[in-house]
XYZ file of N, CA and C in Angstrom:
831
model
N 40.915 28.439 41.722
C 40.610 28.151 43.134
C 40.104 29.413 43.821
N 39.167 29.276 44.677
C 38.616 30.402 45.437
C 39.687 31.028 46.300
N 39.803 32.380 46.233
C 40.840 33.084 46.997
C 40.641 32.912 48.485
N 39.390 32.607 48.865
C 39.116 32.484 50.293
C 38.932 31.034 50.719
N 39.391 30.079 49.870
C 39.307 28.680 50.250
C 40.143 28.430 51.496
N 39.594 27.645 52.395
C 40.244 27.434 53.695
C 40.921 26.064 53.723
N 42.174 26.062 54.160
C 42.892 24.807 54.358
C 42.147 23.981 55.408
N 41.935 22.681 55.165
C 41.181 21.866 56.138
C 41.826 21.831 57.512
N 43.162 21.904 57.580
C 43.836 21.917 58.885
C 43.577 23.228 59.619
N 43.510 24.315 58.853
C 43.186 25.606 59.460
C 41.754 25.584 59.988
N 40.840 25.038 59.194
C 39.443 24.930 59.632
C 39.336 24.083 60.884
N 40.112 22.993 60.946
C 40.092 22.125 62.127
C 40.622 22.870 63.351
N 41.702 23.626 63.173
C 42.275 24.380 64.292
C 41.286 25.401 64.824
N 40.617 26.110 63.917
C 39.616 27.098 64.342
C 38.428 26.421 65.005
N 38.066 25.226 64.533
C 36.976 24.477 65.155
C 37.333 24.088 66.589
N 38.568 23.618 66.786
C 39.020 23.263 68.132
C 39.034 24.501 69.025
N 39.491 25.629 68.479
C 39.489 26.873 69.250
C 38.061 27.255 69.643
N 37.117 27.104 68.718
C 35.722 27.405 69.019
C 35.157 26.520 70.110
N 35.514 25.232 70.073
C 35.062 24.299 71.118
C 35.633 24.712 72.475
N 36.905 25.129 72.472
C 37.519 25.592 73.721
C 36.796 26.804 74.279
N 36.377 27.714 73.400
C 35.662 28.901 73.855
C 34.293 28.533 74.436
N 33.634 27.557 73.819
C 32.349 27.096 74.357
C 32.540 26.507 75.753
N 33.583 25.677 75.908
C 33.876 25.091 77.214
C 34.278 26.173 78.222
N 34.943 27.221 77.722
C 35.323 28.321 78.609
C 34.094 29.030 79.150
N 33.128 29.316 78.277
C 31.903 29.972 78.728
C 31.149 29.100 79.722
N 31.125 27.793 79.444
C 30.446 26.881 80.353
C 31.147 26.872 81.719
N 32.472 26.832 81.712
C 33.213 26.804 82.973
C 33.093 28.094 83.756
N 33.087 29.223 83.049
C 33.012 30.518 83.727
C 31.626 30.808 84.297
N 30.656 29.959 83.982
C 29.296 30.193 84.474
C 29.112 29.792 85.931
N 30.134 29.123 86.526
C 30.015 28.694 87.918
C 31.352 28.899 88.626
N 31.335 29.414 89.868
C 32.598 29.688 90.578
C 33.504 28.463 90.731
N 32.932 27.290 90.929
C 33.760 26.104 91.157
C 34.498 25.641 89.891
N 33.993 26.016 88.729
C 34.646 25.599 87.474
C 35.243 26.778 86.711
N 35.284 27.944 87.353
C 35.748 29.144 86.652
C 37.219 29.059 86.255
N 38.049 28.452 87.117
C 39.473 28.325 86.777
C 39.647 27.441 85.544
N 38.919 26.336 85.521
C 38.998 25.441 84.365
C 38.499 26.145 83.105
N 37.416 26.886 83.238
C 36.902 27.641 82.104
C 37.904 28.655 81.588
N 38.605 29.309 82.504
C 39.616 30.280 82.118
C 40.750 29.616 81.346
N 41.124 28.410 81.781
C 42.187 27.675 81.078
C 41.747 27.310 79.664
N 40.513 26.857 79.525
C 40.014 26.545 78.182
C 40.042 27.788 77.295
N 39.682 28.930 77.873
C 39.707 30.172 77.110
C 41.112 30.523 76.635
N 42.080 30.352 77.513
C 43.473 30.644 77.142
C 43.968 29.690 76.059
N 43.616 28.409 76.189
C 44.037 27.427 75.185
C 43.420 27.757 73.825
N 42.114 28.056 73.834
C 41.433 28.396 72.583
C 42.025 29.616 71.924
N 42.310 30.649 72.723
C 42.895 31.870 72.168
C 44.294 31.611 71.623
N 45.077 30.796 72.330
C 46.424 30.471 71.857
C 46.362 29.750 70.516
N 45.435 28.791 70.388
C 45.279 28.067 69.123
C 44.886 29.023 67.997
N 43.942 29.916 68.278
C 43.477 30.860 67.257
C 44.591 31.808 66.829
N 45.344 32.323 67.795
C 46.426 33.272 67.474
C 47.523 32.606 66.666
N 47.967 31.434 67.125
C 49.044 30.721 66.418
C 48.600 30.354 64.998
N 47.379 29.875 64.847
C 46.873 29.512 63.521
C 46.839 30.717 62.598
N 46.370 31.841 63.112
C 46.313 33.060 62.305
C 47.707 33.517 61.904
N 48.662 33.435 62.834
C 50.032 33.831 62.517
C 50.639 32.930 61.451
N 50.334 31.641 61.523
C 50.890 30.695 60.548
C 50.363 30.963 59.141
N 49.055 31.161 59.019
C 48.478 31.323 57.681
C 48.715 32.721 57.113
N 49.047 33.686 57.980
C 49.323 35.042 57.493
C 50.768 35.441 57.789
N 51.668 34.466 57.828
C 53.057 34.767 58.144
C 53.631 35.714 57.087
N 54.270 36.814 57.512
C 54.758 37.816 56.552
C 55.921 37.302 55.700
N 55.640 37.029 54.449
C 56.651 36.533 53.515
C 56.781 37.531 52.363
N 58.015 37.769 51.941
C 58.274 38.662 50.824
C 58.728 37.863 49.605
N 58.387 38.351 48.421
C 58.822 37.742 47.174
C 59.622 38.780 46.382
N 60.878 38.507 46.136
C 61.764 39.428 45.427
C 62.161 38.807 44.102
N 61.944 39.539 43.010
C 62.305 39.049 41.680
C 63.789 39.317 41.442
N 64.600 38.262 41.453
C 66.044 38.385 41.250
C 66.412 38.341 39.777
N 65.625 37.624 39.010
C 65.858 37.498 37.571
C 64.515 37.242 36.916
N 64.444 37.381 35.585
C 63.155 37.161 34.916
C 62.502 35.838 35.250
N 63.291 34.823 35.545
C 62.734 33.508 35.848
C 63.112 33.008 37.236
N 63.513 33.947 38.101
C 63.959 33.553 39.446
C 63.297 34.435 40.505
N 62.538 33.817 41.385
C 61.854 34.529 42.463
C 62.428 34.069 43.801
N 62.880 35.020 44.603
C 63.446 34.693 45.918
C 62.417 34.971 47.001
N 62.203 33.978 47.837
C 61.228 34.086 48.920
C 61.962 34.318 50.230
N 61.514 35.304 50.989
C 62.149 35.611 52.263
C 61.124 36.011 53.301
N 61.599 36.329 54.484
C 60.727 36.730 55.594
C 60.784 38.246 55.754
N 59.629 38.847 55.903
C 59.539 40.283 56.129
C 59.865 40.552 57.596
N 61.134 40.857 57.857
C 61.586 41.052 59.230
C 60.870 42.178 59.955
N 60.583 43.259 59.233
C 59.896 44.393 59.856
C 58.509 44.001 60.336
N 57.782 43.276 59.492
C 56.430 42.843 59.859
C 56.470 41.888 61.050
N 57.468 40.992 61.073
C 57.598 40.058 62.196
C 57.828 40.815 63.498
N 58.717 41.814 63.452
C 59.000 42.617 64.653
C 57.754 43.381 65.103
N 56.982 43.889 64.155
C 55.760 44.618 64.506
C 54.761 43.687 65.190
N 54.629 42.466 64.664
C 53.701 41.490 65.258
C 54.145 41.120 66.662
N 55.442 40.820 66.824
C 55.963 40.440 68.138
C 55.837 41.597 69.134
N 56.084 42.823 68.655
C 55.956 43.987 69.534
C 54.511 44.173 69.993
N 53.559 43.989 69.078
C 52.145 44.130 69.442
C 51.743 43.084 70.469
N 52.190 41.822 70.248
C 51.878 40.759 71.201
C 52.498 41.050 72.562
N 53.750 41.513 72.554
C 54.447 41.794 73.816
C 53.766 42.931 74.585
N 53.400 43.992 73.880
C 52.750 45.124 74.534
C 51.420 44.691 75.156
N 50.628 43.950 74.386
C 49.348 43.471 74.907
C 49.522 42.542 76.089
N 50.527 41.650 76.024
C 50.760 40.711 77.112
C 51.187 41.433 78.386
N 52.063 42.416 78.247
C 52.540 43.157 79.426
C 51.398 43.943 80.058
N 50.604 44.621 79.237
C 49.476 45.397 79.769
C 48.476 44.480 80.460
N 48.126 43.368 79.797
C 47.157 42.438 80.374
C 47.641 41.810 81.668
N 48.893 41.354 81.678
C 49.436 40.698 82.868
C 49.570 41.681 84.029
N 50.080 42.869 83.739
C 50.252 43.881 84.783
C 48.910 44.288 85.381
N 47.943 44.520 84.510
C 46.610 44.936 84.972
C 45.951 43.846 85.797
N 46.030 42.605 85.330
C 45.377 41.498 86.032
C 45.982 41.269 87.409
N 47.289 41.482 87.529
C 47.947 41.266 88.819
C 47.625 42.363 89.827
N 47.403 43.566 89.350
C 47.202 44.706 90.240
C 45.734 44.926 90.602
N 44.836 44.522 89.737
C 43.425 44.862 89.930
C 42.813 44.053 91.076
N 41.992 44.710 91.871
C 41.278 44.028 92.946
C 39.989 43.426 92.406
N 39.515 42.374 93.055
C 38.294 41.708 92.592
C 37.102 42.660 92.607
N 37.110 43.603 93.548
C 36.005 44.555 93.623
C 35.995 45.508 92.430
N 37.132 45.618 91.755
C 37.230 46.509 90.588
C 37.063 45.753 89.274
N 36.621 44.501 89.360
C 36.484 43.683 88.155
C 35.504 44.250 87.132
N 34.351 44.838 87.555
C 33.423 45.387 86.552
C 34.058 46.450 85.665
N 34.823 47.389 86.259
C 35.441 48.413 85.421
C 36.569 47.848 84.556
N 37.236 46.788 85.042
C 38.265 46.144 84.218
C 37.621 45.509 82.980
N 36.493 44.834 83.196
C 35.786 44.221 82.069
C 35.325 45.287 81.090
N 34.825 46.415 81.612
C 34.399 47.515 80.735
C 35.566 48.053 79.922
N 36.727 48.165 80.568
C 37.912 48.669 79.852
C 38.326 47.699 78.744
N 38.298 46.405 79.035
C 38.656 45.415 78.017
C 37.642 45.414 76.865
N 36.371 45.627 77.178
C 35.362 45.697 76.120
C 35.626 46.881 75.204
N 36.080 47.986 75.786
C 36.389 49.153 74.954
C 37.499 48.821 73.954
N 38.464 48.011 74.375
C 39.557 47.636 73.482
C 39.060 46.731 72.356
N 38.124 45.841 72.675
C 37.542 44.978 71.630
C 36.824 45.839 70.594
N 36.040 46.809 71.074
C 35.335 47.694 70.155
C 36.287 48.508 69.308
N 37.351 49.021 69.931
C 38.335 49.809 69.189
C 39.046 48.948 68.147
N 39.341 47.702 68.502
C 39.979 46.789 67.549
C 39.090 46.577 66.324
N 37.795 46.405 66.554
C 36.859 46.234 65.433
C 36.842 47.466 64.536
N 36.874 48.647 65.157
C 36.897 49.889 64.380
C 38.164 49.978 63.539
N 39.304 49.648 64.137
C 40.584 49.737 63.422
C 40.659 48.737 62.273
N 40.136 47.530 62.492
C 40.126 46.533 61.416
C 39.232 47.009 60.273
N 38.071 47.543 60.601
C 37.167 48.044 59.563
C 37.811 49.196 58.801
N 38.483 50.101 59.525
C 39.155 51.220 58.861
C 40.276 50.733 57.956
N 41.020 49.719 58.423
C 42.108 49.153 57.605
C 41.537 48.525 56.342
N 40.414 47.810 56.466
C 39.784 47.183 55.303
C 39.274 48.252 54.335
N 38.761 49.353 54.867
C 38.277 50.438 54.016
C 39.422 51.115 53.267
N 40.549 51.324 53.952
C 41.674 52.020 53.348
C 42.495 51.130 52.417
N 42.496 49.823 52.683
C 43.280 48.898 51.854
C 42.456 47.654 51.540
N 41.389 47.813 50.763
C 40.502 46.662 50.503
C 41.192 45.526 49.753
N 42.170 45.865 48.902
C 42.872 44.816 48.162
C 43.603 43.870 49.096
N 44.168 44.425 50.167
C 44.886 43.599 51.129
C 43.980 42.637 51.870
N 42.689 42.934 51.924
C 41.718 42.071 52.607
C 40.954 41.181 51.630
N 41.250 41.320 50.340
C 40.596 40.488 49.340
C 39.114 40.726 49.214
N 38.688 42.006 49.315
C 37.251 42.300 49.276
C 36.891 43.171 48.064
N 37.703 43.080 46.993
C 37.422 43.832 45.776
C 36.750 42.934 44.737
N 35.853 43.525 43.945
C 35.249 42.767 42.857
C 36.107 42.899 41.600
N 35.629 42.376 40.487
C 36.402 42.396 39.244
C 36.624 43.812 38.719
N 35.757 44.746 39.116
C 35.892 46.133 38.679
C 36.785 46.944 39.602
N 37.335 46.308 40.620
C 38.210 47.012 41.544
C 37.475 47.795 42.616
N 36.185 47.511 42.810
C 35.399 48.178 43.841
C 35.149 47.237 45.005
N 34.932 47.813 46.174
C 34.658 46.996 47.357
C 33.322 46.276 47.172
N 33.313 44.977 47.456
C 32.094 44.178 47.331
C 30.988 44.759 48.210
N 29.759 44.719 47.719
C 28.638 45.280 48.458
C 28.483 44.613 49.820
N 28.602 43.278 49.854
C 28.441 42.580 51.130
C 29.565 42.966 52.089
N 30.759 43.214 51.570
C 31.881 43.614 52.421
C 31.682 45.025 52.960
N 31.042 45.880 52.160
C 30.740 47.234 52.653
C 29.805 47.173 53.857
N 28.793 46.310 53.748
C 27.848 46.168 54.865
C 28.567 45.615 56.093
N 29.393 44.587 55.892
C 30.140 43.994 57.010
C 31.046 45.023 57.669
N 31.740 45.805 56.849
C 32.638 46.842 57.371
C 31.871 47.877 58.176
N 30.786 48.357 57.605
C 30.024 49.419 58.254
C 29.413 48.938 59.561
N 28.813 47.739 59.537
C 28.195 47.229 60.770
C 29.252 46.936 61.831
N 30.369 46.317 61.417
C 31.437 46.034 62.378
C 32.003 47.298 62.987
N 32.232 48.315 62.141
C 32.767 49.584 62.627
C 31.763 50.280 63.544
N 30.479 50.276 63.152
C 29.454 50.951 63.956
C 29.282 50.290 65.317
N 29.141 48.960 65.324
C 28.977 48.260 66.601
C 30.227 48.419 67.457
N 31.399 48.349 66.817
C 32.643 48.528 67.561
C 32.762 49.923 68.163
N 32.365 50.935 67.396
C 32.436 52.312 67.897
C 31.471 52.520 69.065
N 30.256 51.978 68.948
C 29.286 52.073 70.039
C 29.832 51.371 71.287
N 30.430 50.199 71.083
C 31.011 49.450 72.210
C 32.129 50.238 72.854
N 32.982 50.845 72.037
C 34.137 51.571 72.570
C 33.707 52.775 73.413
N 32.918 53.667 72.811
C 32.551 54.877 73.546
C 31.649 54.558 74.732
N 30.743 53.589 74.566
C 29.892 53.191 75.683
C 30.687 52.578 76.822
N 31.677 51.763 76.489
C 32.504 51.117 77.524
C 33.373 52.132 78.258
N 33.839 53.144 77.531
C 34.635 54.198 78.182
C 33.799 54.926 79.215
N 32.540 55.252 78.881
C 31.663 55.915 79.830
C 31.360 55.001 81.013
N 31.099 53.709 80.731
C 30.809 52.747 81.807
C 32.010 52.636 82.746
N 33.211 52.575 82.181
C 34.421 52.506 83.008
C 34.560 53.764 83.872
N 34.338 54.924 83.260
C 34.480 56.178 84.000
C 33.488 56.261 85.152
N 32.269 55.804 84.949
C 31.270 55.839 86.022
C 31.594 54.833 87.126
N 32.023 53.643 86.733
C 32.357 52.617 87.730
C 33.606 52.980 88.512
N 34.551 53.628 87.847
C 35.831 53.943 88.475
C 35.815 55.269 89.222
N 34.696 55.987 89.153
C 34.595 57.258 89.857
C 35.228 58.419 89.123
N 35.556 58.255 87.843
C 36.144 59.336 87.068
C 35.085 60.343 86.619
N 33.821 59.939 86.662
C 32.728 60.860 86.392
C 31.558 60.480 87.286
N 30.637 61.386 87.436
C 29.510 61.143 88.328
C 28.698 59.938 87.867
N 28.268 59.145 88.852
C 27.432 57.993 88.542
C 25.976 58.347 88.345
N 25.625 59.607 88.560
C 24.240 60.037 88.395
C 23.861 60.037 86.915
N 22.612 59.672 86.615
C 22.180 59.687 85.211
C 22.219 61.099 84.630
N 22.646 61.212 83.382
C 22.649 62.483 82.661
C 21.534 62.406 81.612
N 20.456 63.092 81.873
C 19.265 62.984 81.030
C 19.168 64.176 80.087
N 19.375 63.922 78.813
C 19.257 64.965 77.803
C 17.802 65.107 77.369
N 17.366 66.313 77.040
C 15.996 66.482 76.539
C 15.842 65.786 75.186
N 14.715 65.120 75.003
C 14.417 64.407 73.749
C 15.489 63.381 73.413
N 16.047 62.741 74.458
C 17.161 61.806 74.226
C 16.733 60.596 73.388
N 15.497 60.137 73.572
C 15.046 58.978 72.806
C 14.923 59.316 71.315
N 14.454 60.510 71.040
C 14.351 60.955 69.645
C 15.744 61.087 69.035
N 16.673 61.645 69.820
C 18.047 61.815 69.332
C 18.682 60.454 69.047
N 18.511 59.523 69.980
C 19.100 58.179 69.783
C 18.503 57.488 68.568
N 17.183 57.546 68.461
C 16.513 56.902 67.323
C 16.961 57.531 65.995
N 17.030 58.854 65.983
C 17.438 59.546 64.759
C 18.869 59.229 64.369
N 19.752 59.154 65.375
C 21.172 58.873 65.078
C 21.356 57.455 64.577
N 20.697 56.493 65.229
C 20.807 55.093 64.794
C 20.203 54.924 63.396
N 19.075 55.599 63.153
C 18.461 55.531 61.820
C 19.391 56.104 60.764
N 20.070 57.193 61.101
C 21.009 57.804 60.160
C 22.148 56.855 59.824
N 22.632 56.114 60.841
C 23.708 55.147 60.599
C 23.240 54.057 59.636
N 22.021 53.556 59.856
C 21.486 52.500 58.994
C 21.260 52.998 57.569
N 20.767 54.226 57.430
C 20.537 54.799 56.100
C 21.854 54.994 55.368
N 22.857 55.531 56.062
C 24.172 55.732 55.454
C 24.781 54.394 55.040
N 24.605 53.374 55.891
C 25.122 52.038 55.563
C 24.475 51.508 54.292
N 23.161 51.676 54.173
C 22.446 51.217 52.974
C 22.907 51.968 51.739
N 23.062 53.289 51.860
C 23.515 54.097 50.720
C 24.935 53.707 50.308
N 25.784 53.464 51.294
C 27.169 53.086 50.997
C 27.231 51.726 50.314
N 26.377 50.800 50.755
C 26.364 49.465 50.145
C 25.872 49.522 48.702
N 24.974 50.470 48.409
C 24.410 50.574 47.062
C 25.170 51.530 46.165
N 26.165 52.243 46.736
C 26.926 53.215 45.943
C 27.679 52.505 44.822
N 27.649 53.046 43.608
C 28.297 52.375 42.473
C 29.813 52.336 42.555
N 30.413 53.271 43.293
C 31.884 53.306 43.370
C 32.310 53.528 44.811
N 31.798 52.693 45.706
C 32.110 52.843 47.122
C 33.609 52.774 47.339
N 34.107 53.626 48.209
C 35.536 53.675 48.474
C 36.179 54.853 47.767
N 35.457 55.474 46.830
C 35.996 56.633 46.129
C 35.303 57.880 46.655
N 34.395 58.482 45.834
C 33.739 59.707 46.286
C 32.776 59.492 47.429
N 32.339 58.240 47.601
C 31.381 57.937 48.664
C 32.063 57.557 49.969
N 33.372 57.665 50.026
C 34.110 57.255 51.212
C 33.722 58.019 52.467
N 33.211 59.243 52.295
C 32.824 60.036 53.463
C 31.737 59.341 54.273
N 30.947 58.484 53.603
C 29.860 57.800 54.302
C 30.398 56.918 55.418
N 31.515 56.243 55.166
C 32.105 55.376 56.187
C 32.472 56.178 57.420
N 33.163 57.297 57.212
C 33.620 58.100 58.357
C 32.451 58.791 59.046
N 31.424 59.179 58.296
C 30.251 59.808 58.908
C 29.518 58.815 59.799
N 29.305 57.598 59.290
C 28.633 56.577 60.104
C 29.451 56.235 61.341
N 30.779 56.209 61.186
C 31.646 55.912 62.333
C 31.538 56.992 63.396
N 31.540 58.258 62.993
C 31.412 59.356 63.955
C 30.069 59.295 64.670
N 29.007 59.019 63.939
C 27.686 58.912 64.562
C 27.623 57.747 65.545
N 28.296 56.639 65.201
C 28.293 55.475 66.093
C 29.012 55.780 67.405
N 30.117 56.508 67.326
C 30.801 56.909 68.559
C 29.864 57.743 69.431
N 29.097 58.626 68.800
C 28.148 59.461 69.547
C 27.045 58.618 70.157
N 26.569 57.606 69.444
C 25.495 56.746 69.964
C 25.940 56.033 71.241
N 27.163 55.493 71.241
C 27.661 54.818 72.438
C 27.657 55.736 73.646
N 28.053 56.977 73.432
C 28.052 57.972 74.506
C 26.630 58.279 74.960
N 25.734 58.494 73.988
C 24.366 58.887 74.312
C 23.576 57.769 74.978
N 23.882 56.513 74.646
C 23.142 55.388 75.226
C 23.482 55.159 76.695
N 24.715 55.460 77.085
C 25.178 55.092 78.425
C 25.053 56.217 79.452
N 25.195 57.468 79.037
C 25.178 58.549 80.036
C 23.847 58.647 80.796
N 22.684 58.243 80.239
C 21.462 58.353 81.044
C 21.322 57.258 82.104
N 22.243 56.302 82.138
C 22.127 55.163 83.055
C 22.973 55.421 84.297
N 22.391 55.189 85.457
C 23.076 55.442 86.716
C 24.171 54.424 87.006
N 25.085 54.801 87.883
C 26.207 53.937 88.211
C 25.807 52.604 88.798
N 24.684 52.557 89.534
C 24.241 51.306 90.156
C 23.852 50.261 89.116
N 23.464 50.716 87.935
C 23.055 49.792 86.874
C 24.177 49.479 85.893
N 25.394 49.963 86.170
C 26.500 49.756 85.242
C 26.843 48.286 85.008
N 26.750 47.401 86.034
C 27.041 45.983 85.741
C 26.163 45.403 84.634
N 24.897 45.831 84.603
C 24.010 45.383 83.524
C 24.469 45.954 82.186
N 24.889 47.203 82.218
C 25.386 47.851 81.007
C 26.629 47.139 80.491
N 27.527 46.760 81.411
C 28.740 46.051 81.025
C 28.397 44.741 80.336
N 27.384 44.050 80.847
C 26.947 42.804 80.223
C 26.414 43.069 78.812
N 25.672 44.141 78.646
C 25.149 44.491 77.327
C 26.290 44.837 76.365
N 27.263 45.599 76.853
C 28.399 45.966 76.019
C 29.242 44.755 75.660
N 29.256 43.770 76.555
C 29.945 42.516 76.262
C 29.318 41.863 75.026
N 27.999 41.874 74.972
C 27.311 41.315 73.802
C 27.643 42.112 72.550
N 27.655 43.438 72.669
C 27.991 44.278 71.515
C 29.378 43.955 70.980
N 30.336 43.785 71.893
C 31.710 43.509 71.475
C 31.780 42.191 70.706
N 30.966 41.216 71.123
C 30.938 39.948 70.412
C 30.421 40.087 68.999
N 29.337 40.835 68.822
C 28.791 41.014 67.480
C 29.733 41.825 66.603
N 30.450 42.782 67.195
C 31.440 43.540 66.425
C 32.540 42.616 65.925
N 33.006 41.724 66.798
C 34.047 40.772 66.406
C 33.535 39.817 65.335
N 32.286 39.376 65.449
C 31.713 38.468 64.447
C 31.625 39.155 63.086
N 31.206 40.410 63.074
C 31.109 41.143 61.810
C 32.480 41.281 61.152
N 33.501 41.561 61.963
C 34.853 41.679 61.422
C 35.391 40.320 60.987
N 34.886 39.248 61.597
C 35.284 37.914 61.181
C 34.895 37.638 59.739
N 33.727 38.144 59.327
C 33.303 37.983 57.933
C 34.216 38.767 56.991
N 34.596 39.985 57.408
C 35.487 40.792 56.581
C 36.855 40.149 56.441
N 37.349 39.548 57.535
C 38.665 38.910 57.528
C 38.628 37.476 57.047
N 37.422 36.958 56.781
C 37.254 35.543 56.382
C 37.869 34.627 57.438
N 37.598 34.965 58.702
C 38.162 34.231 59.835
C 37.020 33.572 60.606
N 36.905 32.249 60.447
C 35.789 31.532 61.081
C 35.887 31.544 62.595
N 37.116 31.596 63.137
C 37.275 31.619 64.596
C 36.670 32.889 65.184
N 36.867 34.027 64.518
C 36.291 35.280 64.987
C 34.774 35.247 64.894
N 34.263 34.653 63.833
C 32.809 34.571 63.669
C 32.199 33.718 64.779
N 32.807 32.552 65.029
C 32.308 31.641 66.067
C 32.383 32.292 67.437
N 33.567 32.836 67.750
C 33.773 33.444 69.065
C 32.879 34.651 69.269
N 32.795 35.502 68.242
C 31.939 36.687 68.340
C 30.490 36.328 68.560
N 30.012 35.315 67.842
C 28.629 34.884 68.013
C 28.388 34.318 69.417
N 29.369 33.574 69.936
C 29.253 33.021 71.284
C 29.172 34.135 72.326
N 30.079 35.105 72.195
C 30.103 36.215 73.153
C 28.843 37.065 73.012
N 28.445 37.319 71.782
C 27.256 38.139 71.556
C 25.989 37.514 72.111
N 25.860 36.217 71.955
C 24.649 35.533 72.428
C 24.694 35.212 73.915
N 25.876 35.283 74.516
C 25.990 34.944 75.930
C 25.623 36.129 76.814
């Protein structure tokens, strides 16, 4: 059986979550239906989170005897998951209650930075522990297609993160809203993005990616962080809402790329929706 075969009930749950996200985007497109759209978004996310927790519930297998296997729950992993959910819920709820509507653009920029950072962390985790993500071939090397997915997800996520941090700082008054124009900035941006693409191609074609060629992943990631910074600093504060919209699209494509690495159809659907919206 295929290691990545999907249970039909799981596929159905992710499909329902995707439909909820589509309805959420439709509702959020107009002030009179924005509350309803927000509810659909919450329902869809709840379905996606619960489904993911169910199919990846931390279970341990302990060999008690040569022919006896004891199945139990990994209590430490459960506590880590609950702690992560609690921390995120507290931060989100506290921030949403305190933030003024006039400060919504910088709040959105801050949340986009977290999406980008999450994509980077998932890609790094897949790079460091490919066996845990099921992306190894028969020779024990990372699959070429998974290398591309990892690199693109990490690069887009890094650009989204650093770009969103700059957008937040400009909108929030933490740095000057005036454009910062570097000499030959277009050449620098083009050269840096080209370098990321070349490194990605070399890493995908490397015969033993993940071993001696591992530096390529970290080099591309560092360059991507720089690109996010370089792309946003020349833009003035008055144009930041447009930048936030662009970064929103980037965060969606980063999530979609990581969805392929995680074999998670809900992330692919949601990321594509956000990216194209």
